[in-house]
Short mmCIF file of C-alpha atoms and ligand atoms in Angstrom, two decimals:
data_model
loop_
_atom_site.label_atom_id
_atom_site.label_comp_id
_atom_site.label_asym_id
_atom_site.label_seq_id
_atom_site.Cartn_x
_atom_site.Cartn_y
_atom_site.Cartn_z
CA UNK A 1245 0.00 0.00 0.00
CA UNK A 1246 1.21 3.51 -0.82
CA UNK A 1247 2.51 5.30 2.24
CA UNK A 1248 1.06 8.64 3.34
CA UNK A 1249 2.75 11.93 2.48
CA UNK A 1250 2.28 13.27 6.00
CA UNK A 1251 0.75 12.27 9.32
CA UNK A 1252 -1.22 14.46 11.71
CA UNK A 1253 -1.87 13.88 15.40
CA UNK A 1254 -4.66 15.84 17.10
CA UNK A 1255 -8.13 15.74 15.60
CA UNK A 1256 -9.58 18.79 17.31
CA UNK A 1257 -10.80 21.85 15.40
CA UNK A 1258 -7.43 22.87 13.87
CA UNK A 1259 -6.17 19.36 13.14
CA UNK A 1260 -9.35 18.17 11.42
CA UNK A 1261 -9.48 21.21 9.18
CA UNK A 1262 -5.80 21.05 8.27
CA UNK A 1263 -6.23 17.41 7.29
CA UNK A 1264 -9.21 18.30 5.08
CA UNK A 1265 -7.12 21.07 3.52
CA UNK A 1266 -4.12 18.77 2.86
CA UNK A 1267 -6.35 16.06 1.41
CA UNK A 1268 -8.08 18.57 -0.86
CA UNK A 1269 -4.67 19.47 -2.29
CA UNK A 1270 -4.05 15.82 -3.21
CA UNK A 1271 -1.83 14.76 -0.29
CA UNK A 1272 -2.42 11.47 1.48
CA UNK A 1273 -2.67 12.03 5.22
CA UNK A 1274 -2.56 9.53 8.08
CA UNK A 1275 -4.36 10.65 11.22
CA UNK A 1276 -4.16 9.74 14.89
CA UNK A 1277 -5.63 11.13 18.11
CA UNK A 1278 -4.97 10.25 21.78
CA UNK A 1279 -8.65 9.48 22.23
CA UNK A 1280 -9.01 7.08 19.31
CA UNK A 1281 -12.81 7.42 19.18
CA UNK A 1282 -12.13 10.75 17.46
CA UNK A 1283 -10.20 8.93 14.72
CA UNK A 1284 -13.08 6.61 13.83
CA UNK A 1285 -15.56 9.41 14.15
CA UNK A 1286 -13.53 11.53 11.72
CA UNK A 1287 -12.66 8.94 9.08
CA UNK A 1288 -16.18 7.55 9.03
CA UNK A 1289 -17.82 10.93 8.64
CA UNK A 1290 -16.28 14.25 7.61
CA UNK A 1291 -12.92 12.74 6.67
CA UNK A 1292 -14.31 9.78 4.73
CA UNK A 1293 -12.19 9.85 1.60
CA UNK A 1294 -9.48 7.76 -0.04
CA UNK A 1295 -6.50 9.87 0.90
CA UNK A 1296 -7.29 10.20 4.63
CA UNK A 1297 -6.07 7.14 6.52
CA UNK A 1298 -7.26 6.53 10.08
CA UNK A 1299 -4.78 4.75 12.40
CA UNK A 1300 -5.44 3.46 15.89
CA UNK A 1301 -1.99 2.91 17.42
CA UNK A 1302 1.12 5.10 17.29
CA UNK A 1303 3.03 2.22 15.71
CA UNK A 1304 0.51 1.81 12.89
CA UNK A 1305 0.46 5.58 12.43
CA UNK A 1306 4.26 5.86 12.13
CA UNK A 1307 4.49 2.80 9.86
CA UNK A 1308 1.93 4.24 7.48
CA UNK A 1309 4.16 7.21 6.61
CA UNK A 1310 6.57 7.76 3.70
CA UNK A 1311 10.20 8.26 4.84
CA UNK A 1312 11.55 10.60 6.04
CA UNK A 1313 8.36 10.68 8.07
CA UNK A 1314 6.64 14.02 8.48
CA UNK A 1315 4.50 14.08 11.60
CA UNK A 1316 2.51 17.17 12.46
CA UNK A 1317 1.17 17.68 15.99
CA UNK A 1318 -1.95 19.84 16.29
CA UNK A 1319 -2.53 19.40 20.00
CA UNK A 1320 -2.70 21.44 23.17
CA UNK A 1321 0.62 23.20 23.72
CA UNK A 1322 2.96 22.63 26.65
CA UNK A 1323 3.36 19.26 28.34
CA UNK A 1324 1.12 17.35 25.84
CA UNK A 1325 3.63 18.17 23.07
CA UNK A 1326 6.59 16.83 25.09
CA UNK A 1327 4.60 13.75 26.09
CA UNK A 1328 3.59 13.01 22.49
CA UNK A 1329 7.17 13.48 21.27
CA UNK A 1330 8.32 10.91 23.86
CA UNK A 1331 5.66 8.46 22.72
CA UNK A 1332 6.74 8.87 19.09
CA UNK A 1333 10.52 8.65 19.53
CA UNK A 1334 10.83 4.83 19.93
CA UNK A 1335 9.15 4.36 16.53
CA UNK A 1336 11.11 6.97 14.58
CA UNK A 1337 14.22 6.67 12.41
CA UNK A 1338 17.01 9.17 11.91
CA UNK A 1339 15.97 12.03 9.65
CA UNK A 1340 12.28 11.78 10.54
CA UNK A 1341 10.57 15.14 11.11
CA UNK A 1342 8.26 16.21 13.92
CA UNK A 1343 6.30 19.41 13.26
CA UNK A 1344 4.58 21.18 16.14
CA UNK A 1345 1.83 23.34 14.62
CA UNK A 1346 0.27 24.40 17.94
CA UNK A 1347 0.68 27.67 19.79
CA UNK A 1348 3.86 26.64 21.57
CA UNK A 1349 6.10 28.96 23.54
CA UNK A 1350 9.16 29.77 21.43
CA UNK A 1351 11.70 28.73 24.06
CA UNK A 1352 10.04 25.28 24.16
CA UNK A 1353 10.65 25.09 20.41
CA UNK A 1354 14.30 26.10 20.88
CA UNK A 1355 14.65 23.30 23.45
CA UNK A 1356 12.78 20.73 21.32
CA UNK A 1357 14.84 21.50 18.20
CA UNK A 1358 18.05 20.78 20.09
CA UNK A 1359 16.64 17.75 21.88
CA UNK A 1360 15.42 16.10 18.68
CA UNK A 1361 18.42 17.08 16.56
CA UNK A 1362 20.73 15.57 19.21
CA UNK A 1363 18.85 12.29 18.70
CA UNK A 1364 19.21 12.49 14.90
CA UNK A 1365 15.67 13.68 14.19
CA UNK A 1366 14.49 16.99 12.78
CA UNK A 1367 12.02 19.44 14.30
CA UNK A 1368 9.86 22.24 12.97
CA UNK A 1369 7.95 24.61 15.23
CA UNK A 1370 5.34 26.19 12.99
CA UNK A 1371 2.98 28.97 13.97
CA UNK A 1372 -0.38 28.47 12.24
CA UNK A 1373 -2.89 31.32 12.15
CA UNK A 1374 -6.36 31.70 10.74
CA UNK A 1375 -8.54 29.73 13.14
CA UNK A 1376 -10.89 27.02 11.92
CA UNK A 1377 -11.68 28.57 8.56
CA UNK A 1378 -8.04 29.41 7.85
CA UNK A 1379 -6.98 25.86 8.66
CA UNK A 1380 -9.50 24.56 6.13
CA UNK A 1381 -9.16 27.10 3.33
CA UNK A 1382 -5.62 28.38 3.76
CA UNK A 1383 -3.87 29.55 6.93
CA UNK A 1384 -0.78 31.66 7.33
CA UNK A 1385 2.03 29.30 8.33
CA UNK A 1386 5.26 30.45 10.01
CA UNK A 1387 7.72 27.54 10.21
CA UNK A 1388 11.10 27.55 11.96
CA UNK A 1389 13.45 24.94 13.42
CA UNK A 1390 15.72 22.44 11.64
CA UNK A 1391 16.46 24.00 8.25
CA UNK A 1392 17.24 20.52 6.85
CA UNK A 1393 13.58 19.58 7.34
CA UNK A 1394 12.21 22.46 5.26
CA UNK A 1395 12.71 20.96 1.74
CA UNK A 1396 10.62 17.94 2.80
CA UNK A 1397 7.59 19.92 3.97
CA UNK A 1398 7.82 23.07 1.86
CA UNK A 1399 5.57 21.84 -0.96
CA UNK A 1400 2.88 20.65 1.46
CA UNK A 1401 2.90 23.82 3.57
CA UNK A 1402 2.93 26.16 0.59
CA UNK A 1403 0.13 24.21 -1.11
CA UNK A 1404 -2.19 24.42 1.91
CA UNK A 1405 -1.42 27.99 2.96
CA UNK A 1406 -3.33 31.13 2.00
CA UNK A 1407 -2.16 32.98 -1.12
CA UNK A 1408 -1.94 36.71 -1.78
CA UNK A 1409 -3.39 38.24 -4.96
CA UNK A 1410 -0.40 37.30 -7.15
CA UNK A 1411 -0.47 33.71 -5.86
CA UNK A 1412 2.46 34.04 -3.42
CA UNK A 1413 1.88 31.65 -0.49
CA UNK A 1414 1.54 33.09 3.03
CA UNK A 1415 4.21 30.70 4.23
CA UNK A 1416 7.97 30.77 4.09
CA UNK A 1417 10.88 29.59 6.17
CA UNK A 1418 11.24 31.94 9.14
CA UNK A 1419 14.49 30.86 10.78
CA UNK A 1420 16.29 28.56 13.18
CA UNK A 1421 14.86 26.71 16.21
CA UNK A 1422 12.14 28.86 17.87
CA UNK A 1423 11.94 31.61 15.21
CA UNK A 1424 8.64 30.39 13.71
CA UNK A 1425 6.87 30.29 17.04
CA UNK A 1426 8.43 33.63 18.03
CA UNK A 1427 7.03 35.32 14.93
CA UNK A 1428 3.65 33.68 15.60
CA UNK A 1429 3.77 35.00 19.16
CA UNK A 1430 4.40 38.55 17.91
CA UNK A 1431 1.58 38.04 15.38
CA UNK A 1432 -0.75 37.14 18.25
CA UNK A 1433 0.43 40.14 20.28
CA UNK A 1434 -0.33 42.41 17.32
CA UNK A 1435 -3.72 40.71 17.09
CA UNK A 1436 -4.37 41.67 20.74
CA UNK A 1437 -3.38 45.26 19.88
CA UNK A 1438 -5.53 45.50 16.74
CA UNK A 1439 -8.54 44.11 18.60
CA UNK A 1440 -8.09 46.52 21.52
CA UNK A 1441 -7.74 49.53 19.18
CA UNK A 1442 -10.93 48.59 17.35
CA UNK A 1443 -12.69 48.09 20.68
CA UNK A 1444 -11.60 51.56 21.84
CA UNK A 1445 -12.91 53.09 18.60
CA UNK A 1446 -16.22 51.31 19.27
CA UNK A 1447 -16.35 52.59 22.86
CA UNK A 1448 -15.71 56.17 21.72
CA UNK A 1449 -18.49 55.96 19.14
CA UNK A 1450 -20.88 54.34 21.56
CA UNK A 1451 -20.19 56.23 24.81
CA UNK A 1452 -18.98 59.57 23.51
CA UNK A 1453 -20.96 59.99 20.30
CA UNK A 1454 -23.98 57.98 21.41
CA UNK A 1455 -24.10 55.96 18.20
CA UNK A 1456 -26.25 52.86 17.71
CA UNK A 1457 -24.90 49.46 16.69
CA UNK A 1458 -26.42 49.90 13.23
CA UNK A 1459 -24.72 53.26 12.76
CA UNK A 1460 -21.38 51.81 13.87
CA UNK A 1461 -21.89 48.82 11.58
CA UNK A 1462 -22.07 51.26 8.65
CA UNK A 1463 -18.98 53.17 9.79
CA UNK A 1464 -16.86 50.00 10.05
CA UNK A 1465 -18.20 48.86 6.67
CA UNK A 1466 -16.99 52.16 5.19
CA UNK A 1467 -13.61 51.94 6.94
CA UNK A 1468 -13.12 48.49 5.50
CA UNK A 1469 -13.10 50.01 2.00
CA UNK A 1470 -10.07 52.20 2.70
CA UNK A 1471 -6.61 52.01 4.25
CA UNK A 1472 -7.95 50.15 7.31
CA UNK A 1473 -9.22 47.28 5.15
CA UNK A 1474 -8.64 44.14 7.20
CA UNK A 1475 -10.24 40.96 8.46
CA UNK A 1476 -10.74 42.36 11.98
CA UNK A 1477 -12.48 45.52 10.74
CA UNK A 1478 -14.66 43.37 8.48
CA UNK A 1479 -15.76 41.01 11.27
CA UNK A 1480 -16.36 43.99 13.59
CA UNK A 1481 -18.80 45.40 11.05
CA UNK A 1482 -20.52 41.99 10.85
CA UNK A 1483 -20.67 41.69 14.64
CA UNK A 1484 -22.22 45.16 15.00
CA UNK A 1485 -24.87 44.25 12.44
CA UNK A 1486 -25.72 40.89 14.01
CA UNK A 1487 -29.16 40.72 15.61
CA UNK A 1488 -30.26 38.53 18.50
CA UNK A 1489 -33.57 36.62 18.26
CA UNK A 1490 -35.44 39.67 19.59
CA UNK A 1491 -34.05 41.85 16.80
CA UNK A 1492 -31.66 43.86 19.00
CA UNK A 1493 -27.86 43.90 18.59
CA UNK A 1494 -26.42 40.70 20.11
CA UNK A 1495 -23.16 42.54 20.93
CA UNK A 1496 -24.84 44.61 23.63
CA UNK A 1497 -25.82 41.44 25.48
CA UNK A 1498 -22.29 40.02 25.62
CA UNK A 1499 -20.60 40.38 29.02
CA UNK A 1500 -17.65 42.80 28.95
CA UNK A 1501 -15.11 40.47 30.60
CA UNK A 1502 -12.38 39.35 28.18
CA UNK A 1503 -10.59 36.02 28.17
CA UNK A 1504 -7.07 35.28 26.97
CA UNK A 1505 -4.94 32.24 26.31
CA UNK A 1506 -1.52 33.73 27.02
CA UNK A 1507 0.21 34.59 23.74
CA UNK A 1508 -0.22 38.37 24.29
CA UNK A 1509 1.29 37.94 27.73
CA UNK A 1510 4.20 35.94 26.29
CA UNK A 1511 4.90 38.71 23.77
CA UNK A 1512 4.81 41.35 26.53
CA UNK A 1513 7.12 39.31 28.80
CA UNK A 1514 9.54 38.77 25.95
CA UNK A 1515 9.51 42.54 25.28
CA UNK A 1516 10.47 43.14 28.93
CA UNK A 1517 13.26 40.56 28.57
CA UNK A 1518 14.52 42.26 25.41
CA UNK A 1519 14.12 45.79 26.81
CA UNK A 1520 11.83 46.83 23.95
CA UNK A 1521 8.85 49.15 24.64
CA UNK A 1522 5.95 47.04 23.40
CA UNK A 1523 3.55 49.37 25.17
CA UNK A 1524 0.48 49.04 22.98
CA UNK A 1525 0.38 45.25 23.16
CA UNK A 1526 1.18 45.39 26.89
CA UNK A 1527 -1.74 47.78 27.46
CA UNK A 1528 -3.98 45.52 25.39
CA UNK A 1529 -3.17 42.56 27.64
CA UNK A 1530 -3.80 44.68 30.76
CA UNK A 1531 -7.03 46.03 29.25
CA UNK A 1532 -8.29 42.45 29.10
CA UNK A 1533 -7.18 41.91 32.72
CA UNK A 1534 -9.03 45.08 33.82
CA UNK A 1535 -12.14 44.01 31.92
CA UNK A 1536 -12.04 40.66 33.71
CA UNK A 1537 -12.41 42.47 37.07
CA UNK A 1538 -16.07 42.91 36.21
CA UNK A 1539 -17.51 42.61 39.74
CA UNK A 1540 -14.93 45.03 41.19
CA UNK A 1541 -15.64 47.51 38.41
CA UNK A 1542 -19.38 47.35 39.06
CA UNK A 1543 -18.76 48.25 42.71
CA UNK A 1544 -16.21 50.98 41.86
CA UNK A 1545 -18.54 52.51 39.26
CA UNK A 1546 -20.91 53.42 42.09
CA UNK A 1547 -18.19 54.92 44.31
CA UNK A 1548 -15.55 56.59 42.12
CA UNK A 1549 -16.39 59.81 40.33
CA UNK A 1550 -15.27 61.18 36.97
CA UNK A 1551 -16.48 63.47 34.21
CA UNK A 1552 -19.68 62.61 32.36
CA UNK A 1553 -19.01 61.98 28.72
CA UNK A 1554 -20.66 64.63 26.55
CA UNK A 1555 -19.93 65.45 22.95
CA UNK A 1556 -20.64 68.73 21.30
CA UNK A 1557 -19.27 69.36 17.86
CA UNK A 1558 -19.18 67.86 14.41
CA UNK A 1559 -19.93 64.16 14.84
CA UNK A 1560 -18.88 63.23 11.31
CA UNK A 1561 -15.54 65.00 11.71
CA UNK A 1562 -14.94 63.21 15.03
CA UNK A 1563 -15.62 59.82 13.42
CA UNK A 1564 -12.96 60.71 10.85
CA UNK A 1565 -10.64 61.64 13.75
CA UNK A 1566 -11.24 58.23 15.37
CA UNK A 1567 -10.40 56.51 12.09
CA UNK A 1568 -7.16 58.48 11.82
CA UNK A 1569 -6.28 57.77 15.45
CA UNK A 1570 -6.86 54.08 14.83
CA UNK A 1571 -4.64 54.10 11.76
CA UNK A 1572 -1.81 55.98 13.50
CA UNK A 1573 -1.99 53.76 16.59
CA UNK A 1574 -1.94 50.64 14.43
CA UNK A 1575 1.27 51.83 12.81
CA UNK A 1576 2.81 52.27 16.26
CA UNK A 1577 1.77 48.75 17.23
CA UNK A 1578 3.48 47.25 14.19
CA UNK A 1579 6.54 49.47 14.68
CA UNK A 1580 6.83 48.13 18.23
CA UNK A 1581 6.21 44.51 17.18
CA UNK A 1582 8.86 44.72 14.47
CA UNK A 1583 11.32 46.35 16.88
CA UNK A 1584 10.76 43.40 19.21
CA UNK A 1585 11.43 40.88 16.42
CA UNK A 1586 14.64 42.71 15.51
CA UNK A 1587 15.84 42.59 19.11
CA UNK A 1588 14.93 38.91 19.52
CA UNK A 1589 16.62 38.03 16.22
CA UNK A 1590 19.81 39.56 17.60
CA UNK A 1591 19.50 37.81 20.97
CA UNK A 1592 18.74 34.37 19.50
CA UNK A 1593 20.86 34.57 16.35
CA UNK A 1594 17.99 34.45 13.85
CA UNK A 1595 18.23 35.98 10.41
CA UNK A 1596 14.64 37.16 9.98
CA UNK A 1597 13.24 38.42 6.69
CA UNK A 1598 11.00 41.26 7.87
CA UNK A 1599 9.37 41.97 4.51
CA UNK A 1600 8.74 38.23 4.10
CA UNK A 1601 7.04 38.14 7.51
CA UNK A 1602 4.67 40.97 6.47
CA UNK A 1603 3.86 38.97 3.35
CA UNK A 1604 3.13 35.83 5.42
CA UNK A 1605 0.62 37.90 7.42
CA UNK A 1606 -1.00 39.35 4.26
CA UNK A 1607 -3.43 36.47 3.91
CA UNK A 1608 -4.99 33.66 5.91
CA UNK A 1609 -4.27 34.97 9.39
CA UNK A 1610 -6.33 37.03 11.83
CA UNK A 1611 -4.30 40.24 11.37
CA UNK A 1612 -4.44 40.09 7.56
CA UNK A 1613 -4.85 43.57 6.13
CA UNK A 1614 -4.13 45.71 3.11
CA UNK A 1615 -1.70 47.74 5.20
CA UNK A 1616 0.85 44.89 5.47
CA UNK A 1617 1.95 45.40 1.88
CA UNK A 1618 3.26 48.79 2.97
CA UNK A 1619 5.40 47.13 5.64
CA UNK A 1620 6.72 44.71 3.03
CA UNK A 1621 7.61 47.67 0.79
CA UNK A 1622 9.28 49.50 3.69
CA UNK A 1623 11.60 46.55 4.38
CA UNK A 1624 12.20 45.88 0.67
CA UNK A 1625 13.30 49.48 0.45
CA UNK A 1626 15.52 49.27 3.55
CA UNK A 1627 16.04 45.79 5.09
CA UNK A 1628 17.98 47.42 7.97
CA UNK A 1629 15.18 49.83 8.91
CA UNK A 1630 15.50 50.50 12.66
CA UNK A 1631 11.91 51.55 13.21
CA UNK A 1632 8.94 51.49 10.87
CA UNK A 1633 8.15 55.10 11.85
CA UNK A 1634 11.28 56.22 10.00
CA UNK A 1635 10.04 54.82 6.68
CA UNK A 1636 8.86 57.70 4.44
CA UNK A 1637 5.39 56.22 3.85
CA UNK A 1638 4.59 55.68 7.53
CA UNK A 1639 6.16 58.99 8.54
CA UNK A 1640 3.83 60.75 6.13
CA UNK A 1641 0.74 58.88 7.40
CA UNK A 1642 1.55 59.92 10.96
CA UNK A 1643 2.06 63.51 9.81
CA UNK A 1644 -1.42 63.50 8.28
CA UNK A 1645 -3.19 61.72 11.12
CA UNK A 1646 -1.60 63.08 14.25
CA UNK A 1647 -3.84 66.13 14.77
CA UNK A 1648 -6.85 63.79 14.73
CA UNK A 1649 -5.04 61.36 17.02
CA UNK A 1650 -4.30 64.09 19.57
CA UNK A 1651 -7.89 65.39 19.42
CA UNK A 1652 -9.28 61.91 20.08
CA UNK A 1653 -6.90 61.20 23.00
CA UNK A 1654 -7.49 64.65 24.50
CA UNK A 1655 -11.23 64.39 24.21
CA UNK A 1656 -11.33 60.85 25.66
CA UNK A 1657 -9.21 61.88 28.65
CA UNK A 1658 -11.28 65.04 29.27
CA UNK A 1659 -14.47 62.97 29.14
CA UNK A 1660 -13.27 60.05 31.24
CA UNK A 1661 -13.32 57.39 28.51
CA UNK A 1662 -10.53 54.81 28.90
CA UNK A 1663 -8.48 54.36 25.73
CA UNK A 1664 -5.25 52.73 26.97
CA UNK A 1665 -4.02 51.56 23.56
CA UNK A 1666 -4.63 54.85 21.70
CA UNK A 1667 -2.86 56.83 24.42
CA UNK A 1668 -0.01 54.33 24.88
CA UNK A 1669 0.63 54.61 21.15
CA UNK A 1670 0.67 58.40 21.18
CA UNK A 1671 2.91 58.52 24.25
CA UNK A 1672 5.36 56.13 22.60
CA UNK A 1673 5.37 58.30 19.48
CA UNK A 1674 6.09 61.43 21.50
CA UNK A 1675 8.76 59.62 23.49
CA UNK A 1676 10.47 58.13 20.45
CA UNK A 1677 10.65 61.50 18.70
CA UNK A 1678 12.02 63.30 21.81
CA UNK A 1679 15.67 64.19 21.82
CA UNK A 1680 15.41 64.84 25.55
CA UNK A 1681 13.57 62.68 28.06
CA UNK A 1682 13.64 63.16 31.83
CA UNK A 1683 15.90 60.15 32.36
CA UNK A 1684 18.66 62.56 33.48
CA UNK A 1685 16.63 63.04 36.65
CA UNK A 1686 16.14 59.27 36.99
CA UNK A 1687 19.87 58.74 36.72
CA UNK A 1688 20.51 61.44 39.31
CA UNK A 1689 18.01 59.82 41.69
CA UNK A 1690 19.60 56.40 41.17
CA UNK A 1691 23.02 57.82 41.84
CA UNK A 1692 21.76 59.77 44.88
CA UNK A 1693 20.30 56.81 46.73
CA UNK A 1694 22.29 53.89 45.37
CA UNK A 1695 25.55 55.23 43.89
CA UNK A 1696 24.47 53.74 40.55
CA UNK A 1697 26.51 56.36 38.60
CA UNK A 1698 25.53 58.37 35.53
CA UNK A 1699 26.96 59.47 32.18
CA UNK A 1700 27.37 63.18 31.41
CA UNK A 1701 26.23 65.14 28.36
CA UNK A 1702 29.61 66.94 28.27
CA UNK A 1703 31.66 63.70 28.31
CA UNK A 1704 31.84 60.73 25.88
CA UNK A 1705 29.35 57.85 26.33
CA UNK A 1706 30.68 55.00 28.46
CA UNK A 1707 32.36 57.19 31.12
CA UNK A 1708 30.51 56.89 34.42
CA UNK A 1709 30.43 59.41 37.27
CA UNK A 1710 29.30 59.40 40.85
CA UNK A 1711 28.47 62.44 42.97
CA UNK A 1712 28.46 62.49 46.74
CA UNK A 1713 25.09 64.31 46.71
CA UNK A 1714 24.63 64.75 50.46
CA UNK A 1715 28.25 65.04 51.51
CA UNK A 1716 27.65 62.06 53.77
CA UNK A 1717 28.19 59.21 51.27
CA UNK A 1718 31.54 57.69 50.30
CA UNK A 1719 33.14 57.31 46.87
CA UNK A 1720 32.26 53.64 46.40
CA UNK A 1721 29.94 53.10 43.42
CA UNK A 1722 27.59 50.30 42.56
CA UNK A 1723 28.42 48.08 39.55
CA UNK A 1724 26.94 49.24 36.25
CA UNK A 1725 24.94 46.54 34.50
CA UNK A 1726 21.59 46.15 32.80
CA UNK A 1727 19.04 43.63 34.07
P1 NDP B 387 -7.06 22.12 21.50
O1 NDP B 387 -6.05 23.14 21.83
O2 NDP B 387 -8.38 22.17 22.15
O3 NDP B 387 -6.40 20.67 21.78
C1 NDP B 387 -7.12 19.48 21.64
C2 NDP B 387 -6.24 18.38 21.09
O4 NDP B 387 -5.10 18.20 21.96
C3 NDP B 387 -6.99 17.06 21.06
O5 NDP B 387 -6.60 16.35 19.92
C4 NDP B 387 -6.50 16.38 22.33
O6 NDP B 387 -6.57 15.01 22.31
C5 NDP B 387 -5.05 16.83 22.33
N1 NDP B 387 -4.45 16.68 23.64
C6 NDP B 387 -4.76 17.37 24.76
N2 NDP B 387 -3.97 16.96 25.79
C7 NDP B 387 -3.19 15.96 25.30
C8 NDP B 387 -2.19 15.16 25.86
N3 NDP B 387 -1.82 15.28 27.13
N4 NDP B 387 -1.58 14.26 25.05
C9 NDP B 387 -1.92 14.14 23.75
N5 NDP B 387 -2.86 14.89 23.15
C10 NDP B 387 -3.49 15.79 23.92
O7 NDP B 387 -7.29 22.02 19.91
P2 NDP B 387 -7.26 23.14 18.78
O8 NDP B 387 -7.52 22.43 17.50
O9 NDP B 387 -8.08 24.33 19.15
O10 NDP B 387 -5.74 23.65 18.78
C11 NDP B 387 -4.64 22.81 18.52
C12 NDP B 387 -3.37 23.65 18.65
O11 NDP B 387 -3.42 24.71 17.67
C13 NDP B 387 -3.22 24.33 20.01
O12 NDP B 387 -1.87 24.46 20.33
C14 NDP B 387 -3.80 25.71 19.77
O13 NDP B 387 -3.29 26.68 20.66
C15 NDP B 387 -3.34 25.96 18.33
N6 NDP B 387 -4.16 26.91 17.58
C16 NDP B 387 -5.52 26.95 17.74
C17 NDP B 387 -6.28 27.85 17.00
C18 NDP B 387 -7.76 27.89 17.13
O14 NDP B 387 -8.37 28.82 16.55
N7 NDP B 387 -8.39 26.97 17.83
C19 NDP B 387 -5.64 28.79 16.04
C20 NDP B 387 -4.22 28.59 15.90
C21 NDP B 387 -3.52 27.71 16.66
P3 NDP B 387 -7.84 14.25 22.97
O15 NDP B 387 -8.92 14.35 21.93
O16 NDP B 387 -7.36 12.88 23.19
O17 NDP B 387 -8.18 14.99 24.23
#
């Protein structure tokens, strides 16, 4: 019997749909699941076709695969991935490839690459984005790990991935060991940021302008025709237009307490490790945390005072301001996300193709948007670009949008409407463009109480000074190092 091109373990929502996608592209796929009832259920129903092979033991699964074996795991991340790798190892031969397509933490993928390569196997940690529909019709796939494995899976991954208008697949090799999962993590962080920005725009329209769901539905529909064109704007318009059984907007009946699965937090923690201000994504994670304190907020809302939101002015012009503020803030979010990837690439020795990453996110994934082509062009133009804000296109957009952006932030603050992501973005922009920040005072304070030393503006960088500020301290200084 002909062996299968690839095997997939994990028949939950992502796994099932990826298998259907692979099979529709002509690949033969063997499937396995820890709970084997899911195998029979799948191959006897939705997956009932010639090139989907159900297997009921790991041994049968492994033996059904063409060598070198390509085994994709689509299971819960963390310990289940390590456990499944251990179960597979006794049946594998040198050169066989394990692909982890789940949302794994990048440092786990660094560890697993080394662990499996040391045993003579190959490993790919691949970020997959696009949810259920993407998995079925074409996700964005971000693979990294053992480069030697890539030629064996490239044709399968590129065939099943989303394609941009000219047919280019939203999948390419990202880099060594954990690079694929790192880029997926940043993608998810940007997704948190985009969603928070859109939610703040919604809150401003609802609370400040007093707009109805139907009116907002029309605004988002309009926005989706211009520079903000994206999947998240499109689904927001759909959500605003969606009616419950009683004919009212379903959205207004959904409890305002957000959940999260951790990838935004991972991105924020990594930014702290790298010393990169990823403020917009950080605020987006904290905004979800604050929303989750629903009961506390209900109590506080009856005790703590603030201004009452009232709008007087040109409503249409303010909606345009919100749109501009959203666009400018989104640029900041991507500038910060890209700065983080640059820093991580340096720390972990990855050679990332930044324009290529923008292209991988152009289709199939949750953050897909028209705007990403501009990022691709920016890095094509200057692969060493330090910060997206310095690219002429983005600089010009910020020039055109910043009056609106400042009006929106000012108005929201004056009227007591929380917009953490919009304001974090604007504060970052103002900080990044400032030649002088008050860190001279911070350094003086640090030296005053802890003899941490400081550099002087009238001396070359790298020379450190200590002042005996009170006349009571000695001349001993603390070591200079960065944590
Ligand atoms: P789940 O994350 O719900 O995981 C369910 C699968 O994991 C089942 O096949 C289950 O097997 C298996 N599993 C759980 N624990 C173990 C274990 N200890 N040992 C072996 N197998 C185990 O499924 P999803 O399809 O939602 O996601 C799969 C992966 O893809 C996850 O890493 C997820 O984060 C990621 N992902 C999910 C997206 C989504 O939209 N859902 C989007 C992009 C990525 P069993 O049936 O036996 O319990």
